[in-house]
XYZ file of C-alpha atoms in Angstrom:
330
model
C -59.270 -25.673 -11.851
C -56.640 -28.144 -13.278
C -53.415 -26.414 -13.911
C -51.222 -27.569 -16.555
C -47.986 -29.343 -15.228
C -44.587 -27.201 -15.154
C -42.299 -27.586 -17.927
C -39.333 -29.854 -17.042
C -35.758 -28.627 -17.616
C -34.613 -30.219 -20.672
C -32.167 -33.248 -20.085
C -28.805 -32.907 -21.376
C -27.426 -35.804 -23.720
C -25.193 -38.111 -21.618
C -21.927 -36.853 -23.273
C -22.876 -33.168 -22.181
C -23.683 -34.347 -18.808
C -20.481 -35.908 -18.426
C -18.577 -32.733 -19.779
C -20.523 -30.498 -17.276
C -19.572 -32.840 -14.267
C -15.934 -32.620 -15.336
C -15.813 -28.886 -15.487
C -17.601 -28.355 -12.318
C -15.248 -26.808 -9.908
C -14.135 -29.001 -6.973
C -15.137 -27.966 -3.341
C -12.614 -25.477 -1.899
C -10.053 -27.226 0.650
C -9.158 -25.530 3.888
C -5.657 -26.513 4.730
C -4.203 -25.898 8.312
C -1.156 -28.034 7.831
C 1.998 -25.969 8.894
C 4.298 -28.133 6.627
C 2.155 -27.500 3.473
C 2.081 -23.925 4.294
C 6.098 -23.795 4.672
C 6.168 -25.821 1.302
C 4.868 -22.583 -0.498
C 6.439 -19.950 1.940
C 9.853 -21.464 1.341
C 9.868 -22.237 -2.205
C 10.167 -26.037 -1.916
C 9.420 -26.907 -5.424
C 9.787 -30.656 -5.101
C 7.141 -30.577 -1.979
C 4.751 -28.217 -4.328
C 4.840 -31.012 -6.884
C 3.824 -33.288 -4.326
C 1.196 -31.169 -2.748
C -0.494 -30.463 -6.116
C -0.841 -34.055 -7.002
C -4.336 -33.336 -5.593
C -5.705 -30.682 -8.010
C -8.038 -29.127 -5.389
C -4.940 -28.040 -3.582
C -4.123 -25.337 -6.197
C -6.735 -23.031 -4.697
C -6.816 -24.452 -1.215
C -7.376 -21.866 1.721
C -4.241 -21.869 3.661
C -5.448 -21.087 7.403
C -3.559 -20.231 10.500
C -5.220 -19.995 13.868
C -4.078 -17.564 16.400
C -5.065 -17.551 20.037
C -5.621 -13.755 21.064
C -6.793 -12.048 24.326
C -9.984 -9.935 23.428
C -12.102 -7.941 25.654
C -15.547 -9.127 25.911
C -17.827 -6.391 27.306
C -20.823 -8.364 27.834
C -18.785 -10.355 30.367
C -16.696 -7.765 31.612
C -13.395 -9.630 31.263
C -10.621 -10.730 28.802
C -11.101 -13.966 27.104
C -9.074 -15.978 24.946
C -10.449 -16.039 21.483
C -9.463 -18.006 18.180
C -8.831 -15.962 15.158
C -8.240 -17.447 11.794
C -6.173 -15.902 9.123
C -6.416 -16.987 5.686
C -4.168 -17.127 2.541
C -3.242 -19.183 -0.378
C -0.288 -21.036 -1.812
C -0.089 -18.543 -4.614
C -0.102 -15.663 -2.112
C 2.668 -17.486 -0.016
C 4.887 -18.071 -2.845
C 4.561 -14.694 -4.304
C 5.094 -12.795 -1.088
C 8.584 -14.448 -0.722
C 9.460 -14.084 -4.481
C 9.391 -17.776 -5.347
C 9.069 -17.440 -9.107
C 9.132 -21.169 -9.868
C 6.342 -21.815 -7.306
C 4.201 -19.089 -8.733
C 4.653 -20.296 -12.308
C 3.837 -23.779 -11.317
C 0.705 -22.783 -9.596
C -0.516 -20.566 -12.340
C 0.309 -23.373 -14.968
C -1.967 -25.684 -12.949
C -4.802 -23.135 -12.638
C -4.287 -21.003 -9.621
C -7.016 -18.171 -9.328
C -4.506 -15.200 -10.203
C -7.040 -12.496 -8.734
C -8.045 -14.477 -5.771
C -7.923 -12.551 -2.463
C -8.274 -14.892 0.678
C -7.279 -13.000 3.694
C -7.884 -9.642 1.869
C -4.911 -9.359 -0.503
C -4.245 -10.921 -3.894
C -0.719 -12.524 -4.815
C 0.147 -9.330 -6.794
C -0.266 -7.146 -3.589
C 2.097 -9.611 -1.804
C 4.294 -9.587 -4.523
C 4.529 -5.648 -4.601
C 4.988 -5.417 -0.918
C 8.011 -7.673 -1.121
C 9.285 -6.033 -4.335
C 9.384 -9.274 -6.141
C 9.278 -8.018 -9.805
C 9.838 -11.302 -11.327
C 6.525 -12.602 -9.660
C 4.737 -9.320 -10.512
C 5.446 -9.933 -14.364
C 4.240 -13.484 -13.969
C 1.134 -12.634 -12.321
C 0.482 -9.885 -14.867
C 1.057 -11.956 -17.656
C -1.529 -14.348 -16.437
C -4.248 -11.755 -16.038
C -3.688 -10.404 -12.599
C -5.723 -7.238 -12.267
C -3.152 -4.239 -11.692
C -5.941 -2.011 -10.281
C -7.489 -4.611 -7.737
C -8.118 -3.151 -4.253
C -7.218 -5.099 -1.266
C -9.299 -5.356 1.721
C -7.857 -2.361 3.190
C -8.468 -0.364 -0.006
C -4.913 -0.239 -1.279
C -4.137 -1.017 -4.944
C -0.742 -2.776 -5.734
C 0.724 0.716 -6.764
C 0.183 1.845 -3.270
C 2.097 -1.040 -1.991
C 5.300 -0.366 -3.815
C 6.791 1.387 -0.832
C 10.588 0.305 -1.036
C 13.495 0.903 -3.207
C 13.276 -2.704 -4.287
C 9.643 -2.255 -5.667
C 10.592 0.295 -8.281
C 10.443 -2.315 -11.128
C 7.233 -3.644 -9.838
C 5.692 -0.086 -10.041
C 7.004 0.116 -13.626
C 5.570 -3.300 -14.477
C 2.117 -2.256 -13.244
C 2.105 0.888 -15.155
C 3.168 -0.819 -18.215
C 0.142 -3.153 -17.312
C -2.175 -0.495 -17.432
C -2.617 0.515 -13.783
C -3.987 3.926 -13.168
C -1.413 6.352 -11.815
C -3.761 8.500 -9.869
C -5.695 5.361 -8.460
C -7.005 6.254 -4.860
C -7.069 4.089 -1.753
C -10.701 3.734 -0.644
C -10.627 5.342 2.813
C -7.630 7.669 2.983
C -7.802 8.753 -0.744
C -4.150 8.547 -1.172
C -2.693 8.261 -4.547
C 0.685 6.311 -5.224
C 2.424 9.725 -5.514
C 1.320 10.469 -1.981
C 2.752 7.202 -0.774
C 6.156 7.546 -2.612
C 6.521 11.074 -1.435
C 5.773 9.885 2.258
C 8.672 7.212 1.867
C 11.054 9.670 0.094
C 11.266 7.291 -2.842
C 13.139 9.308 -5.453
C 12.970 6.841 -8.364
C 9.285 6.185 -8.024
C 8.510 9.914 -7.898
C 10.087 10.282 -11.110
C 8.393 7.311 -12.744
C 5.151 8.459 -11.542
C 5.505 12.070 -12.558
C 6.516 10.715 -16.021
C 3.221 8.762 -16.437
C 1.206 11.833 -15.474
C 0.846 11.754 -11.746
C -1.455 14.526 -10.324
C 1.047 16.567 -8.185
C -2.006 18.669 -6.802
C -3.863 15.614 -5.758
C -5.317 15.933 -2.353
C -6.037 13.042 0.219
C -9.077 12.922 2.573
C -7.199 15.306 4.877
C -6.755 17.722 1.769
C -2.946 17.167 1.761
C -0.769 16.832 -1.440
C 1.980 14.791 -2.082
C 4.308 17.831 -1.149
C 2.554 17.855 2.403
C 3.450 13.856 2.615
C 7.078 14.372 1.734
C 7.645 17.246 4.175
C 5.975 15.249 6.977
C 8.005 12.268 6.181
C 11.221 13.886 6.373
C 11.726 13.132 10.133
C 15.167 11.696 10.289
C 18.095 14.169 9.805
C 19.907 11.284 7.867
C 17.286 11.099 5.176
C 16.825 14.970 4.796
C 19.083 14.873 1.517
C 16.848 12.524 -0.327
C 13.468 14.202 0.807
C 14.896 17.589 -0.200
C 15.500 16.043 -3.801
C 12.015 14.586 -3.781
C 10.324 17.913 -2.629
C 12.339 19.717 -5.423
C 11.001 17.224 -8.109
C 7.528 17.838 -6.869
C 7.883 21.783 -6.810
C 9.590 21.498 -10.393
C 6.388 19.515 -11.389
C 4.054 22.271 -10.033
C 3.409 21.610 -6.550
C 1.962 24.449 -4.683
C 3.983 25.139 -1.258
C 1.058 27.121 0.139
C -1.360 24.171 0.000
C -2.617 23.548 3.457
C -4.676 20.498 4.510
C -7.922 20.499 6.649
C -6.036 21.544 9.749
C -4.319 24.494 7.720
C -0.872 22.910 8.289
C 1.252 23.659 5.455
C 4.335 22.005 4.069
C 6.390 24.710 5.783
C 5.017 23.714 9.039
C 5.933 20.085 8.602
C 9.414 21.090 7.511
C 9.900 23.318 10.565
C 8.592 20.761 12.922
C 10.984 18.295 11.397
C 13.915 20.702 11.579
C 14.943 20.436 8.167
C 16.929 23.598 7.336
C 17.329 22.988 3.619
C 13.999 21.815 3.001
C 12.760 25.012 4.491
C 14.944 27.053 2.430
C 13.522 25.185 -0.822
C 9.973 25.823 0.258
C 10.564 29.665 1.050
C 12.161 30.132 -2.446
C 9.387 28.734 -4.023
C 6.765 30.865 -2.346
C 5.925 29.242 1.149
C 4.559 31.791 3.625
C 6.457 32.179 6.890
C 3.817 33.983 8.679
C 0.768 31.626 7.944
C -1.153 30.036 10.993
C -2.637 26.579 11.023
C -5.960 25.749 12.685
C -4.230 25.949 16.226
C -2.968 29.293 15.636
C 0.605 28.269 15.170
C 2.961 29.570 12.687
C 6.072 27.685 11.132
C 8.222 29.568 13.741
C 6.108 28.033 16.555
C 6.511 24.735 15.112
C 10.325 25.234 14.941
C 10.533 26.617 18.518
C 8.519 23.600 19.870
C 11.172 20.939 18.652
C 14.456 22.734 19.093
C 15.367 20.691 22.098
C 14.511 17.473 20.187
C 17.116 18.325 17.370
C 20.204 19.459 19.175
C 22.396 18.938 16.227
C 20.217 20.531 13.625
C 20.663 24.062 12.377
C 17.637 25.556 14.094
C 19.125 28.962 14.193
C 19.594 28.914 10.464
C 15.881 27.966 9.875
C 14.860 30.778 12.389
C 16.865 33.047 10.163
C 15.523 31.880 7.095
C 11.763 32.411 8.332
C 12.609 35.929 9.614
C 14.093 36.947 6.303
C 10.827 35.729 4.559
C 8.557 37.674 6.843
C 8.043 35.542 10.047
C 7.490 37.578 13.308
C 10.501 37.799 15.619
C 8.844 36.474 18.624
C 5.531 34.535 18.837
C 3.407 35.059 21.856
C 2.176 31.397 22.048
C 5.497 29.786 22.708
């Protein structure tokens, strides 16, 4: 049986062929030249102009090789292994806040949502608190909700006082205030509460952050704030954060999977004013966690670690709100 010949793909006219060739993206360049990396990292705009004379360098992969000792179980010994870390010129410039370099790269067609190495330039700009770079990236189409390789959205990476304006720009750009990190299921409010960021808390609450949201461990932002208040010198701002969360409807009786309540955390950190605020808002002084420990037990276990704190005042407050005078477990 004679089969008919297969139809051929239509041939493009010469002009269309030329246009297609022009529009075809060039192969991606891998660059391990430290001097070029430093050009973007240190914001050397003249150096950037020189590097970008080659258009393919706009989206070049910047690679660094690190020699690390790794355990090889099949050999039963430690071996020297080369690990390659990747980034881009746009990421390097954005991470250091070099606005002029970022603007030049974007003007020349840098891929704004590219994530070599696991982060986009927007993630890096937020980590550094560089709001001018964040604004530039968003205006050129950066995705305000893109997740990094570790599952973090840009809002999760606004973890310093300097990043407040970055967070504000992200929300104005359409970022979801209740976005969850991939594995831990943290919201931006969890992260801000853990860090004791007062302005961030106010901003997030004003945009509808869910104060009752729980992470993978079943903990709310209030749990996060009470566990984060570890340093006596920072107790004041954490108390204000906790007050804002309580005023917004946080429940001081919410316990995580280990039945550890915010009051357990506050007592473990020996924070008398935070303990008082929680008790005044309905925290239970006699509740036990999964190990059978009450807030009083948590306090007695850390008294020696906080000799200058008012541990007696905490114990008195707990007793006034129904704690047992003596715990048989301590």
